Amino acid sequence: MKNQAVKYYPMLPVLAAYAVLFLIGRNMSGMWQLVAMLLFYCALGQAFNIFLGMTGYVDFGYVAFMGVGTYGMALAISRLAHIEGLGAGIIVIGFVLAVLMSTLLSIAVGAVALRLRGAYFAIATIGVNEGFRFLIEGARIWNGSEGIIFTAQLNQILGREAASALAIFWADVFVLTIAVAAALVTLIYMRSKIGYALTALREDEDAAKVMGINVTKFKIIAFITSASFAGLVGASSWALKTPYVFPPEVFEIHYTIEAIIIVLLGGAGTLLGPLVGGLIYGISKYYLSIFIPGFQLLIFAPIIIVIIVVFPEGVVGMLKAKTRNTAAGRFIV
Amino acid sequence: MTLLQLDNVTKRFGGLVAVDHVSLEIDTGQFVGIVGPNGSGKTTLFNLISGVFFPEEGHVYFEEVDITRMPPYKRAPLGIGRTFQIPRPFSSATVRENIAVGAMFGSLGKELSVDDSMAVADQLIEKLDLATHRDKAAGSLTPVEKKMMEIGRALAMKPKILLMDEAMAGMHPSDIDQMVAFTRQIAEEENISIVAMVEHIMRAVIGMAEKVIVLHQGAKLVDAPTQEALKDPKVVEVYLGGSGGR
Amino acid sequence: MVFEQLAGNLFQGLVLGAVYGMATMGLSLIFGVLKVVNVGHGAFVMVGAFITFWLFSALGVNPIFAIPVAFVIGLGLGLFFYYTVIQRLIKAPELATLLATFSIGVLLQEVIKLIFGSEFRGYNWTVGKIDLGLTVLPVSKLLACLGSVGIAVLLYIWFNRTRAGSAMRSVVEDSEGARVCGVNVGAAYAWSFALGIGLTVTSGVLLTMFIPVGINPYMGGGYTLKAFVIAVLGGLSSPYGAFFGGLVFGLIENGSYTLFALLPGVEPFALTRFLSFVILLIILLIRPTGLLARK
């Protein structure tokens, strides 16, 4: 039995890090806003890593899943608010709807794109976020380009005070939970046949097939998992903190760019990578925005290019190599 | 019992006929050598058996089941194992993990947990004398060590037939003898593995194969017990002169 | 009446299509020779657009003269990025070049934003209109179209009639054979990439001759997607296929816009863009190497 527990030791540094973040945020005045931002980036990175890091495939349209999740929550709140007695349960329904919708979208996209190899897959995904946005605007689904504003309904469900507390605190706690959950799922995959199959297909897809691995099945598992977490992140970090959703905002490729930076910086395919990457990126962006607002990508784009060329394994990847057979190495996964 | 049967199998790439109406049979436990010069179609034949591509004509049967159009990942658990001419390890994973993957998705895959697979890997690592490399990244091994690891990975699948593609190319003659002895031993121990080797090197073939199939320009030239095949004038003419006696 | 309008729109679609096609030739060239998918394609188009804008508004230079300037700058950028980034990733997994070219695109976007800001820019270069019977076309658009066709023809001549061009082609067909014949394969790769980028930046000039408004650092994204649809339509590795793919795409885009505009309750612009994405997926499913490509 001890054997089983040891497998999950790597969750300890993850839990510790989030605990520290939470405490800093709560106890140091004015820090919660930064912590909230860091939690968002860590959760985003953790979710994105499940696909990019574990399969080695890049989905350039990833933000679409976040956008769809945001719509899920928005629709739940705006359409169900008038039903008496549901109260905060609507938030739960919103999360469920967010996961459902992002899963459905990922199945639809995956059914087409995951049959394609490498570069073709990337090409296929490049338009997904824009495509979906233009579908919503073009066919005037869910209010089309006007989007959904649900401030009033949210206040109706929770009352003004609770709605406010949600926006500035509880939504971020949800994000923290999502980040931890995504990390746990990552570790569970890594320690199971799923993880080994993904590593094999990432390294050499044809050899993996000959070894008996149904590569498409495992790609789909990773894809859907990654997409559902994205939906959850969108639902809590976007819908619950700012009670409106507009298509051009929630389908912006900008967030995919940030997700890529976070995962590569921290170490693609590692457990701690997204956490480290999210912290570095988030803190840098926060302080850079004081001096040169809006230009953090100008700094990070060349950094990422350097990482791709020189340090493709990222910060945690390099740490892993150094601590391979040491005691600390058991926690750095 | 006939384990593997190819019936008039033909594979074309555009205008080129890589495998030309080849039929052959391999029985359970039989050691067979498939030999032929470069470009004779050996690797394509292996790719057709393991499912990397499908033939334009003909059928492939394994244990009497038609697997001609079966995807490769379904053939592995049936018991078809394979190594590659240029080793293809999962570079960032450890040697132990590489071999364990074979067990996880091989013929016993459904019954083996991750831990069970690691145990299988450990046993094979002992036999293959790779213990010092157990936890190293597979990509850091020497080419010969990678070949040994690939064999381990294929054996971990508990195959009934093992297709070894040029497993001994580039090896020292004494290493070849050792490999031959090792492979024979494992194959006999496991009782059901067949080793079908694809070799230029006659030394290994003579040491191991009961019968030899010679391919030339995609077609089957000779299919006979080893000693007979070596003396066949067609074989001598085609290529034996260059590498005979090595 | 509607038919006339449709015919006129389709003709405009062809004219625009020529420019789209030319814009995609660089992408196909780079993929054909180096097997690299330039995910940052749109950013280079955007650079060409800004070169045109700046030359015109700051120096009063006619956009036609922006063409050679853009081409040379494109060559320079191409060589720069090839030797600093792309060359080092030849042995790396495919994911690396995808992410690298994507990041290069982001970098260009940010640099341009730093220099020019993120507001929408435009310029006014009126040289009159011309009546072609079916429709009335601004001369600037006609020039853009002719320029695109001209460059496509020049490229054809270069590949088939010059030594350097033939050397480049030989590298695509058989790099080992080419090496044995004395072709400097490394240089061929570098110059192919440079040429591809040069073409792409130049296309930015022609595109702004066609649409001289909406120039901003983020305009590239839309063109990357269009370019991929066109490249996949016409053959991912063939620059000429890309050109014809562009013509087809121009027709489809204008045609569908006209048709959607007739439907009540939809936004034709948005729906047209959605349609191009759907076309991409369909082609990738049936024939990823391109509908017009030879085997």
Short mmCIF file of N, CA and C in Angstrom, two decimals, chain A residues 3-4 7 191-194 196-197 199-215 218 324-325, chain B residues 50 52 72-73 76-77 82 84 88 90-94 97 101 104-106 109-110 112 114-115 118 135 137 153 157:
data_model
loop_
_atom_site.label_atom_id
_atom_site.label_comp_id
_atom_site.label_asym_id
_atom_site.label_seq_id
_atom_site.Cartn_x
_atom_site.Cartn_y
_atom_site.Cartn_z
N ASN A 3 3.54 1.60 -1.45
CA ASN A 3 3.93 1.77 -2.84
C ASN A 3 2.98 2.71 -3.57
N GLN A 4 1.69 2.49 -3.32
CA GLN A 4 0.68 3.30 -3.99
C GLN A 4 0.78 4.76 -3.57
N LYS A 7 3.55 6.99 -5.12
CA LYS A 7 3.31 7.47 -6.47
C LYS A 7 2.77 8.87 -6.48
N ARG A 191 0.90 8.23 -14.02
CA ARG A 191 1.23 7.00 -13.32
C ARG A 191 0.46 5.80 -13.87
N SER A 192 -0.40 6.02 -14.83
CA SER A 192 -1.21 4.92 -15.34
C SER A 192 -0.80 4.61 -16.78
N LYS A 193 -1.43 3.61 -17.34
CA LYS A 193 -1.12 3.23 -18.71
C LYS A 193 -1.35 4.38 -19.68
N ILE A 194 -2.33 5.26 -19.33
CA ILE A 194 -2.60 6.39 -20.21
C ILE A 194 -1.34 7.22 -20.40
N TYR A 196 1.82 6.40 -19.99
CA TYR A 196 2.88 5.73 -20.74
C TYR A 196 2.54 5.67 -22.22
N ALA A 197 1.27 5.45 -22.50
CA ALA A 197 0.86 5.43 -23.91
C ALA A 197 1.11 6.80 -24.54
N THR A 199 3.29 9.13 -23.57
CA THR A 199 4.73 9.34 -23.75
C THR A 199 5.21 8.62 -24.99
N ALA A 200 4.77 7.37 -25.16
CA ALA A 200 5.19 6.60 -26.33
C ALA A 200 4.76 7.28 -27.62
N LEU A 201 3.51 7.71 -27.69
CA LEU A 201 3.05 8.29 -28.94
C LEU A 201 3.67 9.65 -29.19
N ARG A 202 4.04 10.33 -28.11
CA ARG A 202 4.71 11.62 -28.26
C ARG A 202 6.10 11.43 -28.84
N GLU A 203 6.80 10.39 -28.36
CA GLU A 203 8.16 10.16 -28.80
C GLU A 203 8.23 9.60 -30.21
N ASP A 204 7.37 8.62 -30.50
CA ASP A 204 7.44 7.95 -31.80
C ASP A 204 6.10 7.29 -32.06
N GLU A 205 5.25 8.01 -32.80
CA GLU A 205 3.87 7.56 -32.95
C GLU A 205 3.78 6.21 -33.67
N ASP A 206 4.60 6.01 -34.69
CA ASP A 206 4.52 4.75 -35.43
C ASP A 206 5.01 3.57 -34.61
N ALA A 207 6.12 3.76 -33.90
CA ALA A 207 6.61 2.68 -33.05
C ALA A 207 5.57 2.36 -31.97
N ALA A 208 4.91 3.39 -31.45
CA ALA A 208 3.89 3.17 -30.42
C ALA A 208 2.77 2.29 -30.96
N LYS A 209 2.35 2.55 -32.20
CA LYS A 209 1.27 1.75 -32.78
C LYS A 209 1.66 0.29 -32.84
N VAL A 210 2.91 0.05 -33.28
CA VAL A 210 3.36 -1.32 -33.43
C VAL A 210 3.48 -2.01 -32.06
N MET A 211 3.66 -1.22 -31.01
CA MET A 211 3.72 -1.79 -29.66
C MET A 211 2.34 -2.07 -29.10
N GLY A 212 1.30 -1.83 -29.87
CA GLY A 212 -0.03 -2.17 -29.42
C GLY A 212 -0.82 -0.99 -28.86
N ILE A 213 -0.31 0.24 -29.07
CA ILE A 213 -0.99 1.39 -28.50
C ILE A 213 -1.95 2.01 -29.53
N ASN A 214 -3.22 2.13 -29.13
CA ASN A 214 -4.21 2.76 -29.99
C ASN A 214 -4.06 4.27 -29.84
N VAL A 215 -3.17 4.84 -30.66
CA VAL A 215 -2.79 6.23 -30.45
C VAL A 215 -3.96 7.20 -30.53
N PHE A 218 -5.89 7.42 -27.21
CA PHE A 218 -5.23 8.15 -26.14
C PHE A 218 -5.14 9.65 -26.42
N ARG A 324 17.55 13.67 -11.05
CA ARG A 324 17.02 12.37 -11.46
C ARG A 324 17.03 11.29 -10.40
N ASN A 325 18.19 11.01 -9.84
CA ASN A 325 18.24 9.86 -8.93
C ASN A 325 18.50 10.26 -7.49
N SER B 50 3.35 -6.47 -39.65
CA SER B 50 3.01 -5.77 -38.39
C SER B 50 1.94 -4.71 -38.60
N VAL B 52 1.96 -1.83 -40.58
CA VAL B 52 2.30 -0.44 -40.89
C VAL B 52 1.66 -0.02 -42.20
N PRO B 72 -2.23 -1.73 -36.81
CA PRO B 72 -1.09 -2.32 -36.11
C PRO B 72 -1.31 -2.48 -34.61
N TYR B 73 -2.04 -1.54 -34.01
CA TYR B 73 -2.16 -1.63 -32.56
C TYR B 73 -3.01 -2.82 -32.14
N ALA B 76 -0.50 -6.24 -32.29
CA ALA B 76 0.47 -6.48 -31.23
C ALA B 76 -0.09 -7.39 -30.14
N PRO B 77 -1.28 -7.12 -29.59
CA PRO B 77 -1.80 -8.01 -28.55
C PRO B 77 -2.10 -9.42 -29.04
N ARG B 82 7.89 -6.93 -32.71
CA ARG B 82 8.77 -6.47 -33.77
C ARG B 82 9.88 -5.56 -33.27
N PHE B 84 13.11 -2.90 -34.88
CA PHE B 84 13.34 -2.11 -36.08
C PHE B 84 14.79 -2.10 -36.50
N ARG B 88 14.15 2.34 -32.45
CA ARG B 88 13.23 3.43 -32.20
C ARG B 88 12.80 3.40 -30.75
N PHE B 90 11.71 4.98 -27.04
CA PHE B 90 11.00 6.17 -26.58
C PHE B 90 12.04 6.93 -25.75
N SER B 91 12.73 7.85 -26.43
CA SER B 91 13.98 8.40 -25.90
C SER B 91 13.94 9.00 -24.52
N SER B 92 12.88 9.74 -24.19
CA SER B 92 12.93 10.43 -22.90
C SER B 92 12.52 9.52 -21.75
N ALA B 93 11.96 8.34 -22.06
CA ALA B 93 11.57 7.42 -21.00
C ALA B 93 12.77 6.55 -20.62
N THR B 94 12.76 5.99 -19.43
CA THR B 94 13.88 5.14 -19.02
C THR B 94 13.82 3.80 -19.73
N GLU B 97 11.09 1.82 -18.31
CA GLU B 97 9.76 2.23 -18.76
C GLU B 97 9.51 1.76 -20.20
N VAL B 101 6.45 -0.70 -21.27
CA VAL B 101 5.40 -0.35 -22.23
C VAL B 101 5.05 -1.55 -23.10
N MET B 104 2.73 -3.59 -21.10
CA MET B 104 1.42 -2.96 -20.86
C MET B 104 0.45 -3.12 -22.01
N PHE B 105 0.99 -3.14 -23.24
CA PHE B 105 0.07 -3.15 -24.38
C PHE B 105 0.23 -4.39 -25.23
N GLY B 106 0.95 -5.37 -24.70
CA GLY B 106 1.18 -6.59 -25.44
C GLY B 106 0.08 -7.61 -25.23
N GLY B 109 -1.41 -7.57 -21.92
CA GLY B 109 -1.62 -6.20 -21.46
C GLY B 109 -2.85 -6.01 -20.59
N LYS B 110 -3.95 -6.66 -20.98
CA LYS B 110 -5.19 -6.45 -20.24
C LYS B 110 -5.07 -6.89 -18.79
N LEU B 112 -2.18 -7.05 -16.99
CA LEU B 112 -1.05 -6.50 -16.27
C LEU B 112 -1.28 -5.05 -15.87
N VAL B 114 0.32 -1.41 -14.20
CA VAL B 114 1.58 -0.71 -14.45
C VAL B 114 2.70 -1.35 -13.62
N ASP B 115 2.39 -1.64 -12.36
CA ASP B 115 3.42 -2.23 -11.50
C ASP B 115 3.83 -3.61 -11.99
N MET B 118 6.15 -3.25 -14.80
CA MET B 118 7.50 -2.87 -14.37
C MET B 118 8.27 -4.11 -13.89
N ASP B 135 17.63 2.81 -15.18
CA ASP B 135 16.91 4.07 -14.98
C ASP B 135 17.46 5.22 -15.82
N ALA B 137 17.78 7.39 -19.34
CA ALA B 137 16.91 7.71 -20.48
C ALA B 137 17.34 6.85 -21.67
N ARG B 153 11.90 -4.91 -25.14
CA ARG B 153 10.58 -4.29 -25.24
C ARG B 153 9.63 -5.19 -26.02
N MET B 157 6.19 -8.00 -24.62
CA MET B 157 4.84 -8.14 -25.15
C MET B 157 4.36 -9.58 -25.14
#
